[in-house]
Amino acid sequence: MPAEGPADVRVTHIGGPTALIEVAGWRLLTDPTFDPAGRTYAFGWGTSSRKLTDPALAVDALGPIDAVLLTHDHHGDNLDDAGRGLLPSAGVVVTTESGAVRLGGGARGLAPWATTTLDGPGRPAITVTATPCRHGPPLSRPIVGDVVGFALSWDGQRHGALWISGDTVLYGGVRQVADRVPIGLALLHLGGVRFPVTGPIRYTMTARDAVTLIGRVRPHTVVPVHYEGWKHFRQRRAAIEREFATAPPDIRDRIRWLPIGTPTDLRT
């Protein structure tokens, strides 16, 4: 069982998949996207999307970053030009194995269930475990590329690890998290992404998928992210909330919507 004791985490949802996580002297950034709204980004194989919303925090107002947790580097809604520009100033970049090769500069690449450790003077060590993702239907990995999530563990967590799901559909690899890592706080990437060129195929979880996953993983707190700000999301907050409203109370009570751009204290 996780050790009892204080484990407060401050999370600022900047927009899309981008969140600033502050804990025990660490400042960690997920999937940096800081370009202004208006541009259309190509994702490959005829898919694209337009960014609809500016980031809630400008990159030059972000402050120092100890580590970037990058679920994947090859889609502009997870790493855009401004986000890419800040990577050299981050202490550590953790991403997929293939992404680390593309990025260079000492980026740490992790396969699913591999780990790395963030160490710093006067701060607790954080173990980062890569968790499985599949960013589309079966057999789509050669097209959509590698993606990972991240489970972060450190001494003093009350309920379990902090989990960033990454862009993924609901499948067996994601369900493994329930069997391998107790989760306190989960940042779930939602949005039910679809593209006209590929019809009904989905590339990220829907709210219904999230309800199923929450029921299996049983995190203490769930924060939805990556459901807004881009044209390719087919299930935005209002639709997600309607689905969540029909979930059992013990699942509904775990869900916490963060105001975009406002630092919010949570517990792992």
mmCIF file of C-alpha atoms in Angstrom, residues 36-200:
data_model
loop_
_atom_site.group_PDB
_atom_site.id
_atom_site.type_symbol
_atom_site.label_atom_id
_atom_site.label_comp_id
_atom_site.label_asym_id
_atom_site.label_seq_id
_atom_site.Cartn_x
_atom_site.Cartn_y
_atom_site.Cartn_z
ATOM 1 C CA PRO A 36 -1.802 30.323 -30.936
ATOM 2 C CA ALA A 37 -5.157 29.237 -32.333
ATOM 3 C CA GLY A 38 -5.912 29.297 -36.044
ATOM 4 C CA ARG A 39 -3.416 26.988 -37.701
ATOM 5 C CA THR A 40 -4.234 23.660 -39.349
ATOM 6 C CA TYR A 41 -1.857 20.773 -38.614
ATOM 7 C CA ALA A 42 -1.397 17.683 -40.785
ATOM 8 C CA PHE A 43 -1.299 14.406 -38.873
ATOM 9 C CA GLY A 44 -0.515 12.157 -41.834
ATOM 10 C CA TRP A 45 -2.494 9.799 -44.090
ATOM 11 C CA GLY A 46 -4.921 12.563 -45.083
ATOM 12 C CA THR A 47 -5.846 13.584 -41.539
ATOM 13 C CA SER A 48 -5.553 17.106 -40.162
ATOM 14 C CA SER A 49 -7.077 19.439 -37.601
ATOM 15 C CA ARG A 50 -7.305 23.142 -36.845
ATOM 16 C CA LYS A 51 -6.410 24.532 -33.439
ATOM 17 C CA LEU A 52 -9.396 26.488 -32.117
ATOM 18 C CA THR A 53 -8.235 27.855 -28.758
ATOM 19 C CA ASP A 54 -5.181 29.749 -27.528
ATOM 20 C CA PRO A 55 -3.237 28.236 -24.624
ATOM 21 C CA ALA A 56 -4.305 29.592 -21.240
ATOM 22 C CA LEU A 57 -0.669 30.323 -20.398
ATOM 23 C CA ALA A 58 1.968 31.662 -22.777
ATOM 24 C CA VAL A 59 5.197 29.722 -23.042
ATOM 25 C CA ASP A 60 7.246 32.709 -21.853
ATOM 26 C CA ALA A 61 5.115 32.883 -18.687
ATOM 27 C CA LEU A 62 5.610 29.225 -17.872
ATOM 28 C CA GLY A 63 8.753 29.421 -15.771
ATOM 29 C CA PRO A 64 11.446 26.744 -15.449
ATOM 30 C CA ILE A 65 10.506 23.140 -16.241
ATOM 31 C CA ASP A 66 12.325 20.205 -14.656
ATOM 32 C CA ALA A 67 10.938 17.554 -17.014
ATOM 33 C CA VAL A 68 8.640 17.250 -20.013
ATOM 34 C CA LEU A 69 6.490 14.119 -20.197
ATOM 35 C CA LEU A 70 5.791 13.788 -23.902
ATOM 36 C CA THR A 71 3.340 11.022 -24.820
ATOM 37 C CA HIS A 72 4.313 11.364 -28.491
ATOM 38 C CA ASP A 73 6.186 13.872 -30.592
ATOM 39 C CA HIS A 74 4.696 13.410 -34.060
ATOM 40 C CA HIS A 75 1.227 15.011 -33.751
ATOM 41 C CA GLY A 76 0.851 18.777 -33.550
ATOM 42 C CA ASP A 77 -1.887 18.624 -30.925
ATOM 43 C CA ASN A 78 0.597 17.007 -28.518
ATOM 44 C CA LEU A 79 3.770 18.837 -29.521
ATOM 45 C CA ASP A 80 3.551 21.991 -31.613
ATOM 46 C CA ASP A 81 6.236 24.404 -32.744
ATOM 47 C CA ALA A 82 6.256 26.531 -29.593
ATOM 48 C CA GLY A 83 6.237 23.396 -27.434
ATOM 49 C CA ARG A 84 9.103 21.928 -29.408
ATOM 50 C CA GLY A 85 11.021 25.158 -28.930
ATOM 51 C CA LEU A 86 10.956 24.851 -25.148
ATOM 52 C CA LEU A 87 12.270 21.271 -25.016
ATOM 53 C CA PRO A 88 15.976 22.238 -24.975
ATOM 54 C CA SER A 89 15.405 24.324 -21.834
ATOM 55 C CA ALA A 90 13.696 21.492 -19.939
ATOM 56 C CA GLY A 91 15.840 19.485 -17.578
ATOM 57 C CA VAL A 92 14.677 16.113 -18.946
ATOM 58 C CA VAL A 93 12.425 14.988 -21.803
ATOM 59 C CA VAL A 94 10.770 11.577 -21.429
ATOM 60 C CA THR A 95 8.911 10.141 -24.416
ATOM 61 C CA THR A 96 8.568 7.048 -26.613
ATOM 62 C CA GLU A 97 11.624 5.147 -27.804
ATOM 63 C CA SER A 98 11.073 6.241 -31.406
ATOM 64 C CA GLY A 99 10.379 9.807 -30.310
ATOM 65 C CA ALA A 100 13.626 9.981 -28.364
ATOM 66 C CA VAL A 101 15.516 9.014 -31.522
ATOM 67 C CA ARG A 102 13.772 11.728 -33.526
ATOM 68 C CA LEU A 103 14.237 14.397 -30.856
ATOM 69 C CA GLY A 104 17.819 13.580 -29.903
ATOM 70 C CA GLY A 105 19.390 15.858 -27.324
ATOM 71 C CA GLY A 106 19.448 13.186 -24.647
ATOM 72 C CA ALA A 107 15.685 12.584 -24.576
ATOM 73 C CA ARG A 108 14.842 9.445 -22.627
ATOM 74 C CA GLY A 109 12.811 6.916 -24.605
ATOM 75 C CA LEU A 110 10.624 4.374 -22.812
ATOM 76 C CA ALA A 111 8.840 1.288 -24.072
ATOM 77 C CA PRO A 112 5.615 0.355 -22.265
ATOM 78 C CA TRP A 113 6.309 -0.690 -18.653
ATOM 79 C CA ALA A 114 9.897 0.545 -18.780
ATOM 80 C CA THR A 115 10.905 3.072 -16.109
ATOM 81 C CA THR A 116 13.210 6.010 -15.554
ATOM 82 C CA THR A 117 13.876 8.098 -12.461
ATOM 83 C CA LEU A 118 13.818 11.857 -12.028
ATOM 84 C CA ASP A 119 16.352 12.909 -9.388
ATOM 85 C CA GLY A 120 17.033 16.354 -7.997
ATOM 86 C CA PRO A 121 18.713 17.805 -4.915
ATOM 87 C CA GLY A 122 16.349 18.413 -2.016
ATOM 88 C CA ARG A 123 13.426 16.747 -3.772
ATOM 89 C CA PRO A 124 12.006 13.217 -3.667
ATOM 90 C CA ALA A 125 12.920 10.969 -6.575
ATOM 91 C CA ILE A 126 10.054 10.354 -9.001
ATOM 92 C CA THR A 127 9.797 7.018 -10.778
ATOM 93 C CA VAL A 128 8.267 7.402 -14.244
ATOM 94 C CA THR A 129 6.726 4.230 -15.673
ATOM 95 C CA ALA A 130 5.580 4.227 -19.297
ATOM 96 C CA THR A 131 2.102 2.740 -19.729
ATOM 97 C CA PRO A 132 0.664 1.235 -22.927
ATOM 98 C CA CYS A 133 -1.332 3.238 -25.470
ATOM 99 C CA ARG A 134 -2.877 2.438 -28.825
ATOM 100 C CA HIS A 135 -3.792 5.614 -30.693
ATOM 101 C CA GLY A 136 -6.390 3.983 -32.948
ATOM 102 C CA PRO A 137 -7.973 0.675 -33.968
ATOM 103 C CA PRO A 138 -6.180 -2.702 -33.974
ATOM 104 C CA LEU A 139 -3.163 -2.873 -36.311
ATOM 105 C CA SER A 140 -3.046 0.929 -36.651
ATOM 106 C CA ARG A 141 0.300 1.449 -34.919
ATOM 107 C CA PRO A 142 2.350 1.546 -38.171
ATOM 108 C CA ILE A 143 0.100 4.407 -39.302
ATOM 109 C CA VAL A 144 -0.529 6.386 -36.104
ATOM 110 C CA GLY A 145 2.870 5.768 -34.497
ATOM 111 C CA ASP A 146 4.012 4.980 -30.980
ATOM 112 C CA VAL A 147 2.379 6.595 -27.950
ATOM 113 C CA VAL A 148 2.874 6.030 -24.220
ATOM 114 C CA GLY A 149 1.241 7.183 -21.020
ATOM 115 C CA PHE A 150 3.088 7.839 -17.770
ATOM 116 C CA ALA A 151 2.565 6.708 -14.176
ATOM 117 C CA LEU A 152 4.512 8.825 -11.662
ATOM 118 C CA SER A 153 5.365 7.458 -8.230
ATOM 119 C CA TRP A 154 7.158 9.071 -5.281
ATOM 120 C CA ASP A 155 7.345 8.568 -1.530
ATOM 121 C CA GLY A 156 4.351 9.829 0.418
ATOM 122 C CA GLN A 157 1.567 9.251 -2.083
ATOM 123 C CA ARG A 158 -1.630 8.532 -0.175
ATOM 124 C CA HIS A 159 -3.745 6.810 -2.824
ATOM 125 C CA GLY A 160 -1.324 5.790 -5.568
ATOM 126 C CA ALA A 161 0.525 6.999 -8.628
ATOM 127 C CA LEU A 162 -0.295 10.001 -10.780
ATOM 128 C CA TRP A 163 -1.266 8.621 -14.195
ATOM 129 C CA ILE A 164 -1.309 10.466 -17.524
ATOM 130 C CA SER A 165 -3.183 8.139 -19.867
ATOM 131 C CA GLY A 166 -1.866 9.533 -23.164
ATOM 132 C CA ASP A 167 -3.827 9.461 -26.431
ATOM 133 C CA THR A 168 -5.326 5.996 -26.566
ATOM 134 C CA VAL A 169 -8.443 4.014 -27.219
ATOM 135 C CA LEU A 170 -9.744 1.632 -24.580
ATOM 136 C CA TYR A 171 -8.037 -1.728 -25.122
ATOM 137 C CA GLY A 172 -6.269 -4.473 -23.213
ATOM 138 C CA GLY A 173 -2.993 -2.598 -22.799
ATOM 139 C CA VAL A 174 -4.675 0.298 -20.998
ATOM 140 C CA ARG A 175 -6.668 -2.094 -18.833
ATOM 141 C CA GLN A 176 -3.360 -3.584 -17.617
ATOM 142 C CA VAL A 177 -2.809 -0.427 -15.572
ATOM 143 C CA ALA A 178 -5.470 -1.623 -13.120
ATOM 144 C CA ASP A 179 -3.507 -4.817 -12.497
ATOM 145 C CA ARG A 180 -0.045 -3.290 -12.254
ATOM 146 C CA VAL A 181 -0.198 0.211 -10.719
ATOM 147 C CA PRO A 182 -2.468 1.613 -7.990
ATOM 148 C CA ILE A 183 -3.639 5.019 -9.234
ATOM 149 C CA GLY A 184 -4.394 8.037 -7.069
ATOM 150 C CA LEU A 185 -4.838 10.826 -9.628
ATOM 151 C CA ALA A 186 -5.556 10.137 -13.323
ATOM 152 C CA LEU A 187 -5.367 12.659 -16.162
ATOM 153 C CA LEU A 188 -7.424 10.963 -18.864
ATOM 154 C CA HIS A 189 -7.128 11.994 -22.517
ATOM 155 C CA LEU A 190 -10.645 11.941 -23.963
ATOM 156 C CA GLY A 191 -12.367 13.638 -26.907
ATOM 157 C CA GLY A 192 -13.437 10.650 -29.036
ATOM 158 C CA VAL A 193 -11.231 11.765 -31.939
ATOM 159 C CA ARG A 194 -12.406 10.956 -35.464
ATOM 160 C CA PHE A 195 -11.505 12.233 -38.934
ATOM 161 C CA PRO A 196 -13.745 12.497 -42.022
ATOM 162 C CA VAL A 197 -11.291 10.534 -44.156
ATOM 163 C CA THR A 198 -11.446 7.486 -41.846
ATOM 164 C CA GLY A 199 -15.154 7.598 -41.041
ATOM 165 C CA PRO A 200 -16.342 6.077 -37.744
#
